[in-house]
Amino acid sequence: MDDQECTIFCVARTVGSIARVNHAATVVNGLIYTFGGYSNSLDEAYTAPTSGRIRRIPIDVHIIDPETFRCTALPSAVRSEGQHPAAVPYMRYGHTVCTVRANPETPHSSEESTQSSIDNTISCVLLWGGRSDVMGSSNALHVYDPRRRRWFMPRVRGTTPAPRDGHSSCVVRDRWMYMFGGYDDEIGALTNTLYVLDVAHWMWRLVDTTGAPPLWRDFHTATVIGDLVYVFGGRMEGIIDEEYYDNN
């Protein structure tokens, strides 16, 4: 963009959408897929039941067509044929999603040796982390196949990050998903640890970094340009006596 060009924002009113916050979204084949988030109309997913019986409400998935701005709610995957119920993530906020070409053929741990017929030439969505006030936070990896509208849980190995929300995730070279920061439930505080998931082998690793790392934070962004990941903004605590928001 040169000095003579300008960028114009416009408000496009979507049809069929529900207002929400702290959801996650990614692009697959030119369509915007949104997952979960918090909304007043979804209170039952986040409010502890008075009966004491916890309902595990599956996460909702919507598709937004950027050409027509129509938002379509997809049927719950729990009811689809062949879907393992435990592989469907529960409703949550503060999670991340990334699009990557992957092969989540490894079955869910509670299944037998049945293999899904997904190949490694399609775009999948990796969903990680997030929390619900009812179910708590999560560190399970869920993989969504947009073609079949089904969820899978590959058998991951290595050093899995602790449950958290408010972290950031991004994919480098269509193979490595980097996850940074967030609120770590195991230590009860914000963190600045960096993990990487090798999608080719479903292997987690804690990255031993050099230099001056970003301070601990949550609800920041991480963006990939080439082979570099740019972390910006976020909320920090403990630097001063109140919440601090970073612009570095």
PDB file of C-alpha atoms in Angstrom:
ATOM      1  CA  MET A   1       0.000   0.000   0.000  1.00  0.00           C
ATOM      2  CA  ASP A   2       1.442   3.381  -0.983  1.00  0.00           C
ATOM      3  CA  ASP A   3       0.716   6.805   0.507  1.00  0.00           C
ATOM      4  CA  GLN A   4      -2.106   7.455  -1.960  1.00  0.00           C
ATOM      5  CA  GLU A   5      -4.100   4.379  -0.964  1.00  0.00           C
ATOM      6  CA  CYS A   6      -6.490   4.157   1.932  1.00  0.00           C
ATOM      7  CA  THR A   7      -8.314   1.392   3.736  1.00  0.00           C
ATOM      8  CA  ILE A   8     -12.042   1.706   4.300  1.00  0.00           C
ATOM      9  CA  PHE A   9     -13.882  -0.138   7.049  1.00  0.00           C
ATOM     10  CA  CYS A  10     -17.494  -1.068   6.526  1.00  0.00           C
ATOM     11  CA  VAL A  11     -20.039  -2.709   8.804  1.00  0.00           C
ATOM     12  CA  ALA A  12     -21.592  -5.799   7.282  1.00  0.00           C
ATOM     13  CA  ARG A  13     -24.619  -7.102   9.146  1.00  0.00           C
ATOM     14  CA  THR A  14     -24.596 -10.875   9.105  1.00  0.00           C
ATOM     15  CA  VAL A  15     -27.804 -12.842   8.787  1.00  0.00           C
ATOM     16  CA  GLY A  16     -28.421 -15.652  11.261  1.00  0.00           C
ATOM     17  CA  SER A  17     -25.576 -14.926  13.675  1.00  0.00           C
ATOM     18  CA  ILE A  18     -25.584 -14.677  17.480  1.00  0.00           C
ATOM     19  CA  ALA A  19     -23.617 -11.857  19.115  1.00  0.00           C
ATOM     20  CA  ARG A  20     -20.730 -13.258  21.177  1.00  0.00           C
ATOM     21  CA  VAL A  21     -17.263 -12.556  22.568  1.00  0.00           C
ATOM     22  CA  ASN A  22     -14.059 -14.553  23.181  1.00  0.00           C
ATOM     23  CA  HIS A  23     -14.921 -17.002  20.411  1.00  0.00           C
ATOM     24  CA  ALA A  24     -12.357 -18.260  17.892  1.00  0.00           C
ATOM     25  CA  ALA A  25     -12.455 -18.091  14.091  1.00  0.00           C
ATOM     26  CA  THR A  26     -10.409 -19.278  11.137  1.00  0.00           C
ATOM     27  CA  VAL A  27     -10.709 -19.467   7.349  1.00  0.00           C
ATOM     28  CA  VAL A  28     -11.188 -22.769   5.516  1.00  0.00           C
ATOM     29  CA  ASN A  29     -11.582 -22.777   1.733  1.00  0.00           C
ATOM     30  CA  GLY A  30     -12.704 -19.152   1.633  1.00  0.00           C
ATOM     31  CA  LEU A  31     -15.326 -19.501   4.396  1.00  0.00           C
ATOM     32  CA  ILE A  32     -15.082 -18.192   7.962  1.00  0.00           C
ATOM     33  CA  TYR A  33     -15.632 -20.871  10.617  1.00  0.00           C
ATOM     34  CA  THR A  34     -16.419 -19.658  14.130  1.00  0.00           C
ATOM     35  CA  PHE A  35     -16.278 -21.845  17.239  1.00  0.00           C
ATOM     36  CA  GLY A  36     -17.888 -21.207  20.615  1.00  0.00           C
ATOM     37  CA  GLY A  37     -17.543 -17.990  22.572  1.00  0.00           C
ATOM     38  CA  TYR A  38     -19.627 -16.317  25.254  1.00  0.00           C
ATOM     39  CA  SER A  39     -23.102 -14.900  24.681  1.00  0.00           C
ATOM     40  CA  ASN A  40     -25.986 -14.019  26.977  1.00  0.00           C
ATOM     41  CA  SER A  41     -28.169 -16.289  24.881  1.00  0.00           C
ATOM     42  CA  LEU A  42     -25.853 -19.206  25.719  1.00  0.00           C
ATOM     43  CA  ASP A  43     -25.952 -18.859  29.510  1.00  0.00           C
ATOM     44  CA  GLU A  44     -26.904 -22.501  30.032  1.00  0.00           C
ATOM     45  CA  ALA A  45     -23.494 -23.532  28.704  1.00  0.00           C
ATOM     46  CA  TYR A  46     -21.698 -21.488  31.361  1.00  0.00           C
ATOM     47  CA  THR A  47     -23.973 -21.515  34.394  1.00  0.00           C
ATOM     48  CA  ALA A  48     -23.721 -24.324  36.927  1.00  0.00           C
ATOM     49  CA  PRO A  49     -27.079 -26.117  37.119  1.00  0.00           C
ATOM     50  CA  THR A  50     -29.062 -25.808  40.345  1.00  0.00           C
ATOM     51  CA  SER A  51     -29.788 -29.525  40.239  1.00  0.00           C
ATOM     52  CA  GLY A  52     -26.098 -30.323  40.589  1.00  0.00           C
ATOM     53  CA  ARG A  53     -26.142 -32.348  37.374  1.00  0.00           C
ATOM     54  CA  ILE A  54     -23.594 -30.957  34.914  1.00  0.00           C
ATOM     55  CA  ARG A  55     -24.598 -30.872  31.266  1.00  0.00           C
ATOM     56  CA  ARG A  56     -21.741 -31.181  28.796  1.00  0.00           C
ATOM     57  CA  ILE A  57     -22.979 -28.864  26.050  1.00  0.00           C
ATOM     58  CA  PRO A  58     -21.062 -29.337  22.769  1.00  0.00           C
ATOM     59  CA  ILE A  59     -19.419 -26.342  21.149  1.00  0.00           C
ATOM     60  CA  ASP A  60     -21.367 -24.663  18.373  1.00  0.00           C
ATOM     61  CA  VAL A  61     -19.907 -24.110  14.904  1.00  0.00           C
ATOM     62  CA  HIS A  62     -21.016 -21.437  12.438  1.00  0.00           C
ATOM     63  CA  ILE A  63     -19.977 -20.678   8.867  1.00  0.00           C
ATOM     64  CA  ILE A  64     -19.945 -17.101   7.578  1.00  0.00           C
ATOM     65  CA  ASP A  65     -19.910 -16.583   3.815  1.00  0.00           C
ATOM     66  CA  PRO A  66     -17.900 -13.367   3.163  1.00  0.00           C
ATOM     67  CA  GLU A  67     -19.700 -12.880  -0.153  1.00  0.00           C
ATOM     68  CA  THR A  68     -23.258 -12.906   1.205  1.00  0.00           C
ATOM     69  CA  PHE A  69     -22.525 -12.275   4.928  1.00  0.00           C
ATOM     70  CA  ARG A  70     -24.913 -15.100   5.745  1.00  0.00           C
ATOM     71  CA  CYS A  71     -24.115 -17.009   8.929  1.00  0.00           C
ATOM     72  CA  THR A  72     -25.134 -20.663   9.031  1.00  0.00           C
ATOM     73  CA  ALA A  73     -25.234 -22.733  12.204  1.00  0.00           C
ATOM     74  CA  LEU A  74     -24.022 -26.276  11.579  1.00  0.00           C
ATOM     75  CA  PRO A  75     -25.880 -29.229  13.123  1.00  0.00           C
ATOM     76  CA  SER A  76     -24.337 -30.573  16.297  1.00  0.00           C
ATOM     77  CA  ALA A  77     -21.634 -33.095  15.427  1.00  0.00           C
ATOM     78  CA  VAL A  78     -22.636 -35.198  18.438  1.00  0.00           C
ATOM     79  CA  ARG A  79     -25.640 -36.441  16.510  1.00  0.00           C
ATOM     80  CA  SER A  80     -23.743 -37.288  13.311  1.00  0.00           C
ATOM     81  CA  GLU A  81     -23.169 -40.900  12.355  1.00  0.00           C
ATOM     82  CA  GLY A  82     -19.824 -42.309  13.435  1.00  0.00           C
ATOM     83  CA  GLN A  83     -18.974 -39.329  15.668  1.00  0.00           C
ATOM     84  CA  HIS A  84     -17.311 -40.260  18.962  1.00  0.00           C
ATOM     85  CA  PRO A  85     -19.097 -38.010  21.535  1.00  0.00           C
ATOM     86  CA  ALA A  86     -15.985 -37.449  23.680  1.00  0.00           C
ATOM     87  CA  ALA A  87     -14.124 -36.038  20.673  1.00  0.00           C
ATOM     88  CA  VAL A  88     -16.556 -33.104  20.405  1.00  0.00           C
ATOM     89  CA  PRO A  89     -15.249 -30.186  22.529  1.00  0.00           C
ATOM     90  CA  TYR A  90     -17.585 -28.698  25.111  1.00  0.00           C
ATOM     91  CA  MET A  91     -18.812 -25.109  24.787  1.00  0.00           C
ATOM     92  CA  ARG A  92     -16.048 -22.696  25.816  1.00  0.00           C
ATOM     93  CA  TYR A  93     -14.398 -19.298  25.459  1.00  0.00           C
ATOM     94  CA  GLY A  94     -10.776 -18.123  25.404  1.00  0.00           C
ATOM     95  CA  HIS A  95      -9.704 -20.992  23.131  1.00  0.00           C
ATOM     96  CA  THR A  96      -7.840 -20.839  19.806  1.00  0.00           C
ATOM     97  CA  VAL A  97      -8.372 -22.400  16.390  1.00  0.00           C
ATOM     98  CA  CYS A  98      -5.907 -22.756  13.500  1.00  0.00           C
ATOM     99  CA  THR A  99      -6.289 -24.103   9.985  1.00  0.00           C
ATOM    100  CA  VAL A 100      -3.677 -26.636   8.896  1.00  0.00           C
ATOM    101  CA  ARG A 101      -3.300 -29.510   6.479  1.00  0.00           C
ATOM    102  CA  ALA A 102      -3.173 -32.526   8.737  1.00  0.00           C
ATOM    103  CA  ASN A 103      -3.947 -36.203   9.043  1.00  0.00           C
ATOM    104  CA  PRO A 104      -5.786 -36.910  12.309  1.00  0.00           C
ATOM    105  CA  GLU A 105      -6.169 -40.600  11.514  1.00  0.00           C
ATOM    106  CA  THR A 106      -5.053 -41.727  14.965  1.00  0.00           C
ATOM    107  CA  PRO A 107      -8.332 -42.711  16.637  1.00  0.00           C
ATOM    108  CA  HIS A 108      -9.635 -41.427  19.926  1.00  0.00           C
ATOM    109  CA  SER A 109      -8.041 -43.265  22.822  1.00  0.00           C
ATOM    110  CA  SER A 110     -11.318 -44.885  23.836  1.00  0.00           C
ATOM    111  CA  GLU A 111     -11.898 -46.310  20.372  1.00  0.00           C
ATOM    112  CA  GLU A 112     -10.481 -49.530  19.008  1.00  0.00           C
ATOM    113  CA  SER A 113      -8.095 -49.585  16.070  1.00  0.00           C
ATOM    114  CA  THR A 114     -10.734 -48.106  13.761  1.00  0.00           C
ATOM    115  CA  GLN A 115      -9.094 -45.483  11.565  1.00  0.00           C
ATOM    116  CA  SER A 116     -10.880 -42.470  10.136  1.00  0.00           C
ATOM    117  CA  SER A 117     -10.555 -42.143   6.393  1.00  0.00           C
ATOM    118  CA  ILE A 118      -9.294 -38.563   6.480  1.00  0.00           C
ATOM    119  CA  ASP A 119      -6.286 -38.058   4.233  1.00  0.00           C
ATOM    120  CA  ASN A 120      -3.486 -35.551   4.627  1.00  0.00           C
ATOM    121  CA  THR A 121      -4.479 -33.366   1.692  1.00  0.00           C
ATOM    122  CA  ILE A 122      -7.399 -31.565   3.337  1.00  0.00           C
ATOM    123  CA  SER A 123      -7.588 -28.522   5.576  1.00  0.00           C
ATOM    124  CA  CYS A 124      -8.436 -29.296   9.185  1.00  0.00           C
ATOM    125  CA  VAL A 125      -9.083 -27.010  12.144  1.00  0.00           C
ATOM    126  CA  LEU A 126      -7.073 -27.480  15.350  1.00  0.00           C
ATOM    127  CA  LEU A 127      -8.922 -26.334  18.484  1.00  0.00           C
ATOM    128  CA  TRP A 128      -6.971 -26.078  21.720  1.00  0.00           C
ATOM    129  CA  GLY A 129      -7.502 -24.717  25.221  1.00  0.00           C
ATOM    130  CA  GLY A 130     -10.259 -22.461  26.486  1.00  0.00           C
ATOM    131  CA  ARG A 131     -12.570 -22.737  29.453  1.00  0.00           C
ATOM    132  CA  SER A 132     -16.153 -23.027  30.591  1.00  0.00           C
ATOM    133  CA  ASP A 133     -17.313 -21.876  34.020  1.00  0.00           C
ATOM    134  CA  VAL A 134     -19.011 -25.259  34.343  1.00  0.00           C
ATOM    135  CA  MET A 135     -16.470 -27.652  32.811  1.00  0.00           C
ATOM    136  CA  GLY A 136     -13.298 -25.707  33.670  1.00  0.00           C
ATOM    137  CA  SER A 137     -10.309 -25.210  31.390  1.00  0.00           C
ATOM    138  CA  SER A 138      -8.910 -27.724  28.913  1.00  0.00           C
ATOM    139  CA  ASN A 139      -5.619 -28.846  27.400  1.00  0.00           C
ATOM    140  CA  ALA A 140      -7.094 -31.417  25.013  1.00  0.00           C
ATOM    141  CA  LEU A 141      -6.471 -31.144  21.277  1.00  0.00           C
ATOM    142  CA  HIS A 142      -9.574 -31.401  19.086  1.00  0.00           C
ATOM    143  CA  VAL A 143      -9.355 -31.639  15.287  1.00  0.00           C
ATOM    144  CA  TYR A 144     -12.308 -30.679  13.084  1.00  0.00           C
ATOM    145  CA  ASP A 145     -12.811 -32.043   9.576  1.00  0.00           C
ATOM    146  CA  PRO A 146     -14.907 -29.435   7.694  1.00  0.00           C
ATOM    147  CA  ARG A 147     -15.711 -31.814   4.835  1.00  0.00           C
ATOM    148  CA  ARG A 148     -17.412 -34.390   7.051  1.00  0.00           C
ATOM    149  CA  ARG A 149     -18.218 -32.021   9.868  1.00  0.00           C
ATOM    150  CA  ARG A 150     -16.728 -34.404  12.380  1.00  0.00           C
ATOM    151  CA  TRP A 151     -14.364 -34.071  15.323  1.00  0.00           C
ATOM    152  CA  PHE A 152     -11.338 -36.227  16.110  1.00  0.00           C
ATOM    153  CA  MET A 153      -8.870 -36.394  18.988  1.00  0.00           C
ATOM    154  CA  PRO A 154      -5.425 -37.555  17.856  1.00  0.00           C
ATOM    155  CA  ARG A 155      -3.210 -39.292  20.400  1.00  0.00           C
ATOM    156  CA  VAL A 156      -0.750 -36.542  21.258  1.00  0.00           C
ATOM    157  CA  ARG A 157       2.662 -37.180  22.798  1.00  0.00           C
ATOM    158  CA  GLY A 158       5.406 -35.147  24.383  1.00  0.00           C
ATOM    159  CA  THR A 159       5.144 -32.305  26.913  1.00  0.00           C
ATOM    160  CA  THR A 160       1.530 -31.179  26.758  1.00  0.00           C
ATOM    161  CA  PRO A 161       0.836 -27.606  27.969  1.00  0.00           C
ATOM    162  CA  ALA A 162      -1.243 -27.226  31.121  1.00  0.00           C
ATOM    163  CA  PRO A 163      -4.939 -26.292  30.733  1.00  0.00           C
ATOM    164  CA  ARG A 164      -5.339 -22.603  29.980  1.00  0.00           C
ATOM    165  CA  ASP A 165      -7.298 -19.886  28.224  1.00  0.00           C
ATOM    166  CA  GLY A 166      -6.492 -16.499  26.737  1.00  0.00           C
ATOM    167  CA  HIS A 167      -3.398 -17.884  25.004  1.00  0.00           C
ATOM    168  CA  SER A 168      -2.505 -17.441  21.320  1.00  0.00           C
ATOM    169  CA  SER A 169      -1.872 -20.037  18.628  1.00  0.00           C
ATOM    170  CA  CYS A 170      -0.609 -19.833  15.069  1.00  0.00           C
ATOM    171  CA  VAL A 171       0.744 -22.235  12.456  1.00  0.00           C
ATOM    172  CA  VAL A 172       4.155 -21.956  10.776  1.00  0.00           C
ATOM    173  CA  ARG A 173       4.866 -23.694   7.455  1.00  0.00           C
ATOM    174  CA  ASP A 174       1.610 -25.631   7.685  1.00  0.00           C
ATOM    175  CA  ARG A 175       3.168 -28.016  10.178  1.00  0.00           C
ATOM    176  CA  TRP A 176       4.049 -26.433  13.535  1.00  0.00           C
ATOM    177  CA  MET A 177       1.405 -24.877  15.761  1.00  0.00           C
ATOM    178  CA  TYR A 178       2.983 -22.477  18.247  1.00  0.00           C
ATOM    179  CA  MET A 179       1.085 -21.707  21.449  1.00  0.00           C
ATOM    180  CA  PHE A 180       2.120 -18.807  23.698  1.00  0.00           C
ATOM    181  CA  GLY A 181       1.063 -17.407  27.054  1.00  0.00           C
ATOM    182  CA  GLY A 182      -2.423 -17.427  28.537  1.00  0.00           C
ATOM    183  CA  TYR A 183      -3.746 -18.110  32.019  1.00  0.00           C
ATOM    184  CA  ASP A 184      -2.251 -21.383  33.278  1.00  0.00           C
ATOM    185  CA  ASP A 185      -4.657 -23.247  35.564  1.00  0.00           C
ATOM    186  CA  GLU A 186      -1.959 -25.419  37.137  1.00  0.00           C
ATOM    187  CA  ILE A 187      -0.005 -22.460  38.529  1.00  0.00           C
ATOM    188  CA  GLY A 188      -3.019 -20.142  38.817  1.00  0.00           C
ATOM    189  CA  ALA A 189      -1.315 -17.281  37.016  1.00  0.00           C
ATOM    190  CA  LEU A 190      -0.502 -15.801  33.640  1.00  0.00           C
ATOM    191  CA  THR A 191       2.420 -17.367  31.809  1.00  0.00           C
ATOM    192  CA  ASN A 192       4.864 -16.589  28.997  1.00  0.00           C
ATOM    193  CA  THR A 193       5.802 -20.148  28.071  1.00  0.00           C
ATOM    194  CA  LEU A 194       6.022 -21.140  24.413  1.00  0.00           C
ATOM    195  CA  TYR A 195       5.015 -24.595  23.184  1.00  0.00           C
ATOM    196  CA  VAL A 196       5.004 -26.071  19.704  1.00  0.00           C
ATOM    197  CA  LEU A 197       2.930 -28.937  18.325  1.00  0.00           C
ATOM    198  CA  ASP A 198       4.411 -30.913  15.413  1.00  0.00           C
ATOM    199  CA  VAL A 199       1.231 -31.720  13.487  1.00  0.00           C
ATOM    200  CA  ALA A 200       2.999 -34.376  11.394  1.00  0.00           C
ATOM    201  CA  HIS A 201       3.574 -36.501  14.524  1.00  0.00           C
ATOM    202  CA  TRP A 202       1.147 -34.918  17.033  1.00  0.00           C
ATOM    203  CA  MET A 203       4.091 -34.206  19.326  1.00  0.00           C
ATOM    204  CA  TRP A 204       4.123 -31.336  21.869  1.00  0.00           C
ATOM    205  CA  ARG A 205       7.379 -29.705  22.969  1.00  0.00           C
ATOM    206  CA  LEU A 206       8.245 -26.876  25.348  1.00  0.00           C
ATOM    207  CA  VAL A 207      10.413 -24.461  23.366  1.00  0.00           C
ATOM    208  CA  ASP A 208      13.716 -23.413  24.954  1.00  0.00           C
ATOM    209  CA  THR A 209      13.968 -19.821  23.735  1.00  0.00           C
ATOM    210  CA  THR A 210      16.784 -17.264  23.774  1.00  0.00           C
ATOM    211  CA  GLY A 211      16.688 -13.489  23.986  1.00  0.00           C
ATOM    212  CA  ALA A 212      14.152 -11.384  25.896  1.00  0.00           C
ATOM    213  CA  PRO A 213      10.774 -13.163  25.853  1.00  0.00           C
ATOM    214  CA  PRO A 214       7.485 -11.247  26.049  1.00  0.00           C
ATOM    215  CA  LEU A 215       6.199 -10.860  29.591  1.00  0.00           C
ATOM    216  CA  TRP A 216       3.426 -13.128  30.852  1.00  0.00           C
ATOM    217  CA  ARG A 217       0.038 -12.202  29.387  1.00  0.00           C
ATOM    218  CA  ASP A 218      -3.318 -13.346  28.071  1.00  0.00           C
ATOM    219  CA  PHE A 219      -5.744 -12.238  25.348  1.00  0.00           C
ATOM    220  CA  HIS A 220      -2.954 -11.061  23.059  1.00  0.00           C
ATOM    221  CA  THR A 221      -2.429 -11.910  19.379  1.00  0.00           C
ATOM    222  CA  ALA A 222       0.219 -13.914  17.548  1.00  0.00           C
ATOM    223  CA  THR A 223       0.618 -13.482  13.791  1.00  0.00           C
ATOM    224  CA  VAL A 224       2.861 -15.358  11.364  1.00  0.00           C
ATOM    225  CA  ILE A 225       4.772 -13.569   8.602  1.00  0.00           C
ATOM    226  CA  GLY A 226       7.200 -15.879   6.853  1.00  0.00           C
ATOM    227  CA  ASP A 227       8.973 -17.859   9.571  1.00  0.00           C
ATOM    228  CA  LEU A 228       8.499 -15.229  12.282  1.00  0.00           C
ATOM    229  CA  VAL A 229       5.751 -15.020  14.906  1.00  0.00           C
ATOM    230  CA  TYR A 230       4.758 -11.519  16.042  1.00  0.00           C
ATOM    231  CA  VAL A 231       3.192 -11.298  19.524  1.00  0.00           C
ATOM    232  CA  PHE A 232       1.303  -8.071  20.209  1.00  0.00           C
ATOM    233  CA  GLY A 233      -0.723  -6.600  23.048  1.00  0.00           C
ATOM    234  CA  GLY A 234      -2.439  -8.532  25.784  1.00  0.00           C
ATOM    235  CA  ARG A 235      -3.244  -8.130  29.459  1.00  0.00           C
ATOM    236  CA  MET A 236      -0.668  -8.494  32.214  1.00  0.00           C
ATOM    237  CA  GLU A 237      -0.776  -8.536  35.995  1.00  0.00           C
ATOM    238  CA  GLY A 238       1.826  -8.150  38.724  1.00  0.00           C
ATOM    239  CA  ILE A 239       3.791  -5.362  37.017  1.00  0.00           C
ATOM    240  CA  ILE A 240       1.868  -2.650  38.798  1.00  0.00           C
ATOM    241  CA  ASP A 241      -0.968  -2.822  41.320  1.00  0.00           C
ATOM    242  CA  GLU A 242      -3.618  -3.085  38.634  1.00  0.00           C
ATOM    243  CA  GLU A 243      -4.119  -4.734  35.253  1.00  0.00           C
ATOM    244  CA  TYR A 244      -1.678  -3.557  32.600  1.00  0.00           C
ATOM    245  CA  TYR A 245      -2.300  -3.661  28.868  1.00  0.00           C
ATOM    246  CA  ASP A 246       0.747  -3.826  26.615  1.00  0.00           C
ATOM    247  CA  ASN A 247       1.274  -2.038  23.290  1.00  0.00           C
ATOM    248  CA  ASN A 248       4.745  -3.425  22.514  1.00  0.00           C
TER     249      ASN A 248
END
